[in-house]
Amino acid sequence: MKNILDHIHSPSDLRALNQEDLPQLAKNLRNFIIDIVATKEGHLGASLGVIELTIALHYVFNTPEDLLVWDVGHQAYGHKILTGRKDNFHTNRQLGGISGFPKRDESTYDTFGVGHSSTSISAALGMAIASQLKGEDKHHVAIIGDASIASGMAFEGLNHAGVTDANLLVILNDNAIGIDPSVGALKQYLTNVKKGTEKQDNIFEALNFDYTGPIDGHDLDAIILELNRLKSVKGPKFLHVITTKGKGLKQAEENQVTYHAPGKFDSLTGELIAKSASSLTKFQDVFGLTLVELAEQNPKIVGITPAMPTGSSLKFMMAQMPDRAIDVGIAEQHAVTLSAGMATQGMVVFCNIYSTFLQRAYDQVIHDVALQNLPVIFCLDRAGLVGEDGATHHGVFDLAYLRCIPKLIIMAPRDERELRNIMYTAQLGLDHPIAIRYPRGYGSVADWKQPFEKLAIGKGEILKEGKDIAVLTVGFIAENAKEGILNVSNSRDIAHYDLRFIKPLDEALLHDIFTTVKYIVTIEDGTVKGGFGSAILEFAAEHDYHLPIKVLGIPDAFIEQGSVKQLQELSQLDADYISKTLEAALARIQDI
């Protein structure tokens, strides 16, 4: 059978095909994605589930003149391949390669940059209203999943669109799962609609959308027929499409959570390729297992996550204590204020949100938690550089955006034992809310499961003594600092301090440091603008210290995709650069 995809370099080539050739193109496209992702890794199941829908959209609509907005972007691999990026798709999510998500400066077909969920309807509506104002006759299509449409922002977009006459089509890609299975009343409603058992009025028609569906999202003829009909319908329209995540790969259909982003696998059999065993544990699992251990002792403990029970490892508590571990869906604002409400009633709430996703609930952290001084325990997973997901997912702004909030404690554990101990300390009862940030991936301590120890809030620790230079770190980046210090020839003159707490700072320790050494280097895996280093500079200015201070951290730029190691090197946070910085500092001291 010929490979039609070999001849598709843009959607205009696709639109030149006979409709009866499209099912074969769908097979070719599906196999192409499977072959590449099997060896290069990436998000698999979501894109496999929308192959037919993707082909139909570019076949019916005159892209890029007509505008497609993909929500989140996990499902946009087929879109990328059909829009001129087939030949470099093997660089997907790699340093210097194409992004794993739609990105405006990568292609004119990527109309809106995405990565976080539930933005597509608002963005597409904005484009549609702009087209109206400019007198343009364009189509505007938002493709959104059933997990994303349950988010508040998606509803805000629907609510506004329903009172406009904008040329907007919202396509609901309904497969009953995001990264983890969808939750909530809307999910139940959509399930009933699919079964034909829903007795309530159609919610989307009630919002003034012209609703059609549900239709089979893998039936190309049916999708094309309906999209062509909808092109002539005026005003806001809603098409409900039923798809299967992982379609075309048996294992991906049967194990949709694992095959969302499965790592390397055999492209022919679909079987996962086992990774070499590690004696270390991922930070997320240290969190999840420790929370279960603490919750067994403390009946007031509750765990909350916005749609990331697997990624955050709250799944362990959900399995053992389902009534005390809550997945609220993609609803970060709700998760934070729900936590605040529970805290008013004496519950000990561990609210686990990825660092990058807490940005979506910033007002709630300030207004609903900190302003009322409610002792919510925020556990910020994926803090720092996260690797191949790139700029939309790096957790590098949290120290800066949280440090300015009054009454909020901020702590970055150096290793798994410190994470365990600060969780233990927090659930004993704190006078203020706390944010605990920790990175993606494995830690450094194999025997982390030790008896709990209570930590003193706002107290740092000296890891190595030295008389000339003080290296100040917070969090797991201490590992790079340790290695960097060891590689300096006269490392005996370099002290290393783990400050632990970004807020409150250990001022007694800092006064001792500033009156002892001649040069200070701060290192953090967060932005250099407003983060830990800035806090040390402010301390020095406030207390009239005049030592030279070198701040190392994430530069004032959006960092693209690549491995964490590569990105640390680009950001000058790797051990080699730290060594060079320290050697230069020692030379400067000798010249004084």
XYZ file of C-alpha atoms in Angstrom:
592
model
C 0.000 0.000 0.000
C 1.442 3.397 -0.969
C 2.407 5.887 1.688
C 0.325 8.948 0.910
C 1.951 10.899 3.742
C 5.217 10.968 1.759
C 3.535 13.376 -0.648
C 1.915 15.660 1.933
C 4.030 18.730 2.673
C 1.237 21.162 3.534
C -2.550 21.183 3.938
C -2.905 22.297 0.305
C -1.466 18.911 -0.697
C -3.967 17.260 1.633
C -6.879 19.171 0.115
C -5.850 17.976 -3.361
C -6.496 14.341 -2.376
C -9.667 12.448 -3.148
C -11.742 11.903 -0.036
C -11.521 8.128 -0.438
C -7.727 8.371 0.020
C -8.015 9.933 3.475
C -8.440 6.703 5.502
C -5.131 5.478 4.077
C -3.517 8.805 4.961
C -4.848 8.375 8.505
C -3.099 4.989 8.771
C 0.137 6.464 7.415
C 0.000 9.422 9.801
C -0.779 7.238 12.796
C 2.114 4.890 12.004
C 4.479 7.824 11.449
C 3.723 9.209 14.906
C 4.055 5.783 16.537
C 7.423 5.149 14.852
C 8.907 8.500 15.913
C 7.534 8.641 19.464
C 8.592 5.028 20.090
C 12.246 6.077 19.882
C 12.217 9.833 20.584
C 9.517 9.797 23.310
C 6.747 12.361 23.753
C 2.973 12.540 24.133
C 1.394 9.652 22.256
C -2.190 8.774 23.129
C -3.752 12.198 22.638
C -2.446 12.635 19.087
C -3.385 9.085 18.052
C -6.940 9.807 19.133
C -7.491 12.793 16.838
C -5.847 11.672 13.571
C -9.123 11.571 11.626
C -10.328 14.829 13.162
C -7.024 16.540 12.328
C -7.121 15.402 8.700
C -10.770 16.441 8.354
C -10.137 19.919 9.771
C -7.295 20.675 7.364
C -9.259 19.075 4.495
C -12.409 21.133 5.033
C -11.022 24.444 6.278
C -8.667 26.711 4.338
C -5.832 26.731 6.866
C -3.909 28.847 7.730
C -6.417 31.485 6.514
C -9.009 29.728 8.649
C -7.715 29.494 12.188
C -7.400 26.348 14.314
C -6.649 26.613 18.037
C -5.639 23.380 19.769
C -6.270 23.299 23.491
C -3.201 22.212 25.547
C -1.513 20.840 22.422
C -0.794 17.257 23.479
C -2.988 16.189 20.572
C -1.366 18.381 17.898
C 1.376 16.068 16.558
C -0.683 15.158 13.500
C -1.371 18.843 12.915
C 2.357 19.589 13.038
C 3.233 16.810 10.624
C 0.591 17.889 8.080
C 1.686 21.524 8.258
C 5.261 21.287 7.037
C 7.075 19.785 10.011
C 7.153 16.142 8.959
C 10.834 16.149 8.050
C 11.955 17.554 11.390
C 9.330 15.900 13.579
C 12.105 13.592 14.858
C 13.464 16.675 16.703
C 10.208 17.075 18.629
C 10.787 18.230 22.234
C 14.560 18.182 21.791
C 17.059 20.990 22.256
C 17.015 23.117 19.117
C 14.123 21.082 17.686
C 10.441 21.747 17.321
C 8.286 22.288 20.380
C 6.027 19.573 21.701
C 3.192 22.112 21.672
C 1.786 24.507 19.050
C 3.865 27.659 18.986
C 3.231 30.812 17.007
C 6.820 31.523 16.020
C 7.250 27.960 14.739
C 4.522 27.949 12.081
C 1.772 30.167 10.665
C -0.517 27.181 11.173
C 0.049 27.411 14.943
C -2.334 30.283 15.556
C -1.952 30.354 19.334
C 0.745 29.086 21.678
C -0.533 26.528 24.174
C 0.670 24.112 26.837
C -1.659 24.898 29.743
C -5.276 23.866 29.351
C -8.609 25.497 28.648
C -7.391 28.570 26.741
C -8.601 27.633 23.253
C -12.170 28.911 23.399
C -11.194 32.359 24.706
C -8.353 32.645 22.185
C -10.440 31.519 19.212
C -13.297 33.806 20.264
C -10.852 36.712 20.435
C -9.701 35.912 16.914
C -13.303 35.616 15.699
C -14.314 38.992 17.146
C -11.174 40.579 15.679
C -12.076 39.143 12.255
C -15.539 40.674 12.574
C -14.118 44.068 13.436
C -11.751 43.911 10.461
C -14.511 42.776 8.091
C -12.825 39.444 7.369
C -14.644 36.251 6.423
C -12.752 33.556 8.294
C -13.563 30.437 10.241
C -12.259 30.039 13.801
C -12.128 26.598 15.401
C -11.239 25.647 18.986
C -10.489 21.960 19.589
C -10.801 21.150 23.284
C -10.914 17.942 25.324
C -13.556 16.882 27.818
C -11.120 17.327 30.735
C -10.157 20.848 29.643
C -13.699 22.054 28.966
C -14.596 21.431 32.621
C -12.166 24.181 33.653
C -13.524 27.546 34.708
C -11.745 29.462 31.970
C -13.325 27.308 29.264
C -16.764 28.042 30.712
C -15.977 31.761 30.780
C -15.215 31.544 27.064
C -18.413 29.616 26.336
C -20.443 32.040 28.429
C -19.155 35.020 26.450
C -19.307 33.350 23.026
C -22.960 32.455 23.556
C -24.022 36.122 23.495
C -22.033 36.970 20.361
C -22.633 36.255 16.692
C -18.945 35.415 16.177
C -17.997 32.790 13.616
C -16.721 30.325 16.191
C -16.806 26.543 16.138
C -15.959 24.689 19.344
C -15.147 21.021 18.816
C -15.318 18.877 21.922
C -12.875 15.976 21.594
C -14.600 13.690 24.083
C -12.573 10.654 25.124
C -13.372 10.727 28.875
C -9.726 11.283 29.832
C -7.136 14.025 30.072
C -3.847 12.761 31.457
C -5.807 10.903 34.126
C -9.498 9.985 33.760
C -11.835 12.985 33.677
C -13.838 13.735 36.818
C -16.846 15.778 37.859
C -20.494 16.351 37.053
C -19.822 17.607 33.518
C -17.970 14.369 32.764
C -21.038 12.453 33.965
C -23.278 14.643 31.811
C -21.174 13.982 28.706
C -21.194 10.258 29.467
C -24.995 10.319 29.615
C -25.162 12.241 26.335
C -23.025 9.564 24.668
C -25.308 6.841 26.054
C -28.433 8.718 25.061
C -29.658 8.672 28.665
C -29.273 12.382 29.490
C -32.649 13.753 30.519
C -31.639 17.366 31.186
C -31.642 20.120 28.569
C -28.506 20.298 26.463
C -26.079 22.498 28.378
C -24.400 23.849 25.245
C -27.684 24.720 23.536
C -28.656 26.493 26.750
C -25.550 28.662 26.253
C -26.823 29.615 22.745
C -24.540 27.315 20.781
C -25.791 25.460 17.713
C -25.032 21.943 19.030
C -24.548 18.831 16.918
C -23.380 15.389 17.909
C -22.179 13.261 19.310
C -20.533 11.841 16.170
C -17.844 9.202 15.678
C -14.499 10.994 15.681
C -12.868 8.181 13.730
C -15.365 8.258 10.826
C -13.729 10.596 8.328
C -16.746 10.809 6.013
C -19.088 11.692 8.874
C -16.726 14.348 10.270
C -16.129 15.951 6.867
C -19.846 15.998 6.094
C -20.633 17.715 9.393
C -17.764 20.213 9.170
C -18.865 21.240 5.687
C -22.407 21.750 6.964
C -21.204 23.798 9.926
C -19.239 26.130 7.633
C -22.546 27.604 6.501
C -24.043 27.933 10.002
C -23.805 31.439 11.463
C -22.803 32.304 15.014
C -21.304 30.084 17.728
C -21.417 26.367 16.959
C -20.555 23.279 19.008
C -19.594 19.883 17.594
C -19.395 16.946 20.006
C -16.963 14.314 18.727
C -16.343 10.945 20.398
C -12.798 9.601 20.107
C -10.618 6.933 21.678
C -7.352 8.113 23.175
C -4.503 5.989 21.835
C -6.540 4.852 18.795
C -4.632 2.455 16.566
C -2.202 1.101 19.150
C -3.768 -1.636 21.259
C -1.761 -0.985 24.417
C -2.369 2.769 24.204
C -6.123 2.203 23.949
C -6.145 -0.210 26.889
C -3.752 1.682 29.192
C -4.453 5.310 28.405
C -2.791 6.823 31.478
C 0.548 5.089 30.875
C 0.513 5.729 27.130
C -0.253 9.418 27.488
C 3.537 9.839 27.501
C 4.915 6.289 27.618
C 8.634 6.828 27.104
C 10.346 4.457 24.677
C 8.375 1.471 23.383
C 8.417 -1.103 20.587
C 6.630 0.500 17.634
C 5.498 -2.886 16.282
C 4.237 -4.540 19.476
C 3.541 -1.430 21.552
C 5.337 -2.987 24.521
C 7.169 -0.543 26.779
C 10.949 -0.753 26.812
C 12.024 -1.164 30.406
C 14.246 1.547 31.806
C 17.276 0.603 33.845
C 16.294 0.200 37.466
C 17.211 3.004 39.852
C 17.912 2.705 43.555
C 16.561 6.232 43.939
C 12.977 7.422 44.218
C 11.220 10.200 42.353
C 10.416 13.253 44.454
C 6.728 12.928 43.515
C 6.674 9.400 44.954
C 8.419 10.533 48.139
C 5.615 13.094 48.472
C 2.852 10.580 47.720
C 4.125 7.809 49.992
C 4.978 10.192 52.829
C 1.513 11.750 52.638
C -0.091 8.341 53.085
C 2.171 7.654 56.055
C 1.293 10.984 57.674
C -2.425 10.645 56.905
C -2.505 7.295 58.682
C -1.340 9.110 61.821
C -3.259 12.376 61.377
C -6.982 12.029 60.532
C -7.247 15.722 59.653
C -4.972 15.404 56.608
C -6.573 15.826 53.177
C -4.847 15.720 49.773
C -6.014 17.799 46.805
C -4.796 17.829 43.200
C -6.123 19.570 40.074
C -6.179 16.665 37.588
C -2.688 15.296 38.289
C -3.127 12.318 40.653
C -0.591 10.234 38.711
C 1.885 13.024 38.015
C 1.829 14.195 41.628
C 1.555 10.659 43.074
C -1.516 11.596 45.100
C -2.748 8.359 43.496
C -1.281 6.442 46.458
C -3.549 8.229 48.916
C -6.513 8.047 46.516
C -6.113 4.266 46.429
C -5.921 3.872 50.209
C -8.063 6.763 51.461
C -10.348 7.803 48.580
C -12.553 9.972 50.788
C -9.567 12.090 51.869
C -7.758 12.483 48.519
C -9.560 14.634 45.968
C -8.953 15.179 42.259
C -10.893 18.345 41.385
C -10.138 18.219 37.653
C -8.350 20.954 35.746
C -9.349 23.628 38.236
C -6.348 25.175 39.956
C -8.264 28.195 41.259
C -10.917 25.954 42.743
C -8.272 23.629 44.211
C -6.655 26.497 46.126
C -9.887 28.004 47.444
C -11.293 24.561 48.260
C -8.141 24.013 50.307
C -8.673 27.360 52.028
C -12.260 26.467 52.877
C -11.192 23.160 54.387
C -8.441 24.893 56.361
C -11.021 27.186 57.996
C -12.571 24.052 59.450
C -9.351 22.723 60.923
C -8.371 20.311 58.174
C -4.683 19.894 57.344
C -4.694 20.351 53.578
C -1.860 19.301 51.272
C -2.634 21.056 47.982
C -0.351 19.536 45.351
C -0.023 21.599 42.177
C 2.744 21.706 39.610
C 4.741 24.905 40.028
C 3.848 26.123 36.533
C 0.134 25.470 37.113
C -0.011 27.376 40.398
C 0.491 30.479 38.246
C -3.138 29.954 37.214
C -4.332 30.406 40.814
C -2.208 33.331 41.918
C -5.066 35.502 43.178
C -6.473 32.623 45.199
C -3.102 32.085 46.896
C -3.041 35.755 47.892
C -6.704 36.575 48.504
C -8.103 33.303 49.814
C -5.115 31.791 51.618
C -2.383 34.250 52.599
C -4.603 37.249 53.338
C -6.592 35.106 55.764
C -3.422 33.422 57.041
C -4.847 29.934 56.474
C -2.221 27.209 56.970
C -2.651 25.476 53.611
C 0.356 23.326 52.684
C 1.209 23.866 49.010
C 3.392 21.151 47.527
C 4.794 22.443 44.244
C 5.947 19.557 42.096
C 7.993 20.099 38.901
C 9.750 23.166 40.348
C 12.749 24.393 38.365
C 13.637 23.211 34.873
C 11.454 20.281 33.819
C 13.104 19.383 30.520
C 11.435 18.454 27.245
C 8.026 20.068 27.864
C 9.770 23.406 27.526
C 8.849 26.994 28.254
C 5.192 26.411 29.102
C 6.038 23.915 31.838
C 9.261 25.025 33.534
C 8.567 25.840 37.190
C 11.049 28.707 37.356
C 8.875 31.642 38.441
C 7.479 30.363 41.739
C 10.148 31.761 44.061
C 9.720 35.204 42.539
C 5.932 35.285 42.411
C 5.481 33.778 45.886
C 8.243 35.619 47.752
C 6.369 38.938 47.643
C 3.277 37.504 49.377
C 3.060 38.331 53.105
C 2.628 35.512 55.642
C 3.692 32.807 53.187
C 6.538 30.472 54.172
C 8.599 29.210 51.211
C 10.824 26.153 51.549
C 12.885 24.160 49.032
C 14.064 20.790 50.377
C 17.577 19.782 49.357
C 16.751 16.077 49.162
C 14.079 13.477 49.788
C 14.614 13.383 53.554
C 14.121 17.129 53.831
C 10.926 16.900 51.774
C 9.679 14.210 54.109
C 10.612 16.207 57.212
C 9.086 19.503 56.076
C 5.854 17.673 55.249
C 5.912 16.182 58.743
C 6.675 19.573 60.286
C 3.928 21.338 58.342
C 1.188 18.895 59.379
C 2.102 19.357 63.044
C 0.697 22.865 62.666
C 2.156 26.116 61.337
C 1.201 29.725 62.025
C 1.170 30.504 58.285
C 0.615 28.833 54.910
C 3.680 27.212 53.355
C 4.844 26.471 49.811
C 7.211 23.509 49.480
C 8.857 23.288 46.050
C 10.689 20.269 44.672
C 11.843 19.117 41.228
C 10.724 16.612 38.656
C 12.539 13.294 38.627
C 14.761 11.347 40.969
C 16.421 12.551 44.137
C 19.857 11.724 45.494
C 19.237 9.694 48.670
C 18.420 5.987 48.490
C 17.540 5.541 52.176
C 15.211 8.506 52.439
C 12.573 6.754 54.535
C 13.985 7.601 57.951
C 12.149 8.520 61.180
C 10.552 11.948 60.951
C 12.353 14.992 62.331
C 10.773 18.350 63.039
C 12.493 21.185 61.175
C 12.898 24.679 62.569
C 11.099 27.126 60.296
C 13.436 29.685 58.736
C 16.646 27.918 59.701
C 19.401 27.031 57.222
C 22.222 24.537 57.480
C 25.948 24.603 56.823
C 27.034 21.770 54.543
C 30.715 22.662 54.231
C 32.937 25.183 55.969
C 35.280 27.655 54.256
C 36.755 31.078 55.000
C 36.694 33.035 51.704
C 33.622 32.246 49.638
C 30.124 31.277 50.762
C 27.940 29.404 48.288
C 24.270 29.767 49.254
C 21.759 27.361 47.703
C 18.123 26.397 48.112
C 16.689 23.097 46.995
C 18.014 20.262 44.858
C 20.395 22.521 42.908
C 22.670 21.989 45.927
C 23.800 18.784 44.192
C 25.284 20.781 41.304
C 26.851 23.178 43.789
C 28.464 20.329 45.750
C 29.993 18.910 42.585
C 31.085 22.345 41.411
C 32.816 23.076 44.710
C 34.624 19.724 44.731
C 36.049 20.436 41.276
C 37.750 23.642 42.459
C 41.426 23.047 43.315
C 41.424 24.947 46.602
C 37.848 24.091 47.582
C 38.816 24.189 51.260
C 38.307 27.969 51.123
C 34.712 27.621 49.917
C 31.810 27.225 52.344
C 28.436 25.815 51.295
C 25.183 26.695 53.023
C 21.740 25.283 52.359
C 19.396 28.135 53.331
C 16.357 25.814 52.979
C 13.906 28.669 53.472
C 13.536 31.477 50.954
C 11.038 33.065 53.307
C 11.673 33.682 56.117
C 15.415 33.874 55.531
C 17.740 32.674 58.268
C 18.943 36.173 59.110
C 21.140 35.085 62.020
C 22.990 32.687 59.739
C 23.261 35.337 57.014
C 24.739 37.894 59.407
C 27.336 35.306 60.406
C 28.115 34.579 56.748
C 28.376 38.224 55.697
C 30.761 39.017 58.563
C 32.967 35.985 57.877
C 33.586 35.564 54.141
C 34.796 37.845 51.350
C 32.547 36.773 48.454
C 29.068 35.253 48.126
C 27.569 33.162 45.330
C 23.832 32.343 45.347
C 22.481 29.472 43.250
C 18.843 28.668 42.512
C 16.851 26.854 39.822
C 14.457 29.789 39.518
C 14.508 33.113 37.745
C 17.266 35.504 38.804
C 14.695 38.320 38.751
C 13.038 38.480 42.146
C 14.008 35.054 43.457
C 16.371 33.730 46.136
C 19.403 35.690 44.936
C 17.341 38.861 44.918
C 16.362 38.160 48.522
C 20.052 37.922 49.497
C 20.839 41.166 47.655
C 17.968 42.876 49.488
C 19.272 41.556 52.797
C 22.750 42.901 52.037
C 21.387 46.316 51.056
C 19.136 46.536 54.112
C 21.996 45.745 56.487
C 24.636 47.778 54.623
C 26.875 44.861 53.672
C 29.163 45.545 50.716
C 30.510 42.124 49.789
C 30.510 41.156 46.100
C 27.517 38.886 45.408
C 27.183 36.720 42.302
C 23.647 35.493 41.524
C 23.293 32.291 39.485
C 19.883 31.137 38.322
C 17.545 31.002 35.354
C 18.223 34.017 33.094
C 15.552 36.600 32.296
C 14.259 34.662 29.285
C 11.830 31.874 28.480
C 13.837 28.648 28.396
C 12.918 26.272 25.593
C 12.843 22.463 25.549
C 15.742 20.064 26.044
C 16.984 17.678 28.696
C 17.370 19.124 32.195
C 21.142 18.635 31.904
C 21.273 20.540 28.606
C 19.096 23.341 29.931
C 21.163 23.677 33.100
C 24.239 24.092 30.923
C 22.485 26.725 28.810
C 21.375 28.518 31.974
C 24.877 28.263 33.459
C 23.726 26.200 36.413
C 25.771 23.084 35.700
C 28.620 21.986 37.957
C 31.316 23.006 35.439
C 30.070 26.580 35.218
C 29.719 26.773 38.990
C 33.366 25.641 39.296
C 34.498 28.338 36.843
C 32.513 30.963 38.735
C 34.114 29.945 42.023
C 37.621 29.872 40.539
C 37.088 33.375 39.147
C 35.840 34.524 42.547
C 38.891 33.091 44.296
C 41.157 34.852 41.809
C 39.315 38.118 42.396
C 39.734 37.762 46.156
C 43.467 37.211 45.755
C 43.745 40.367 43.631
C 42.054 42.513 46.277
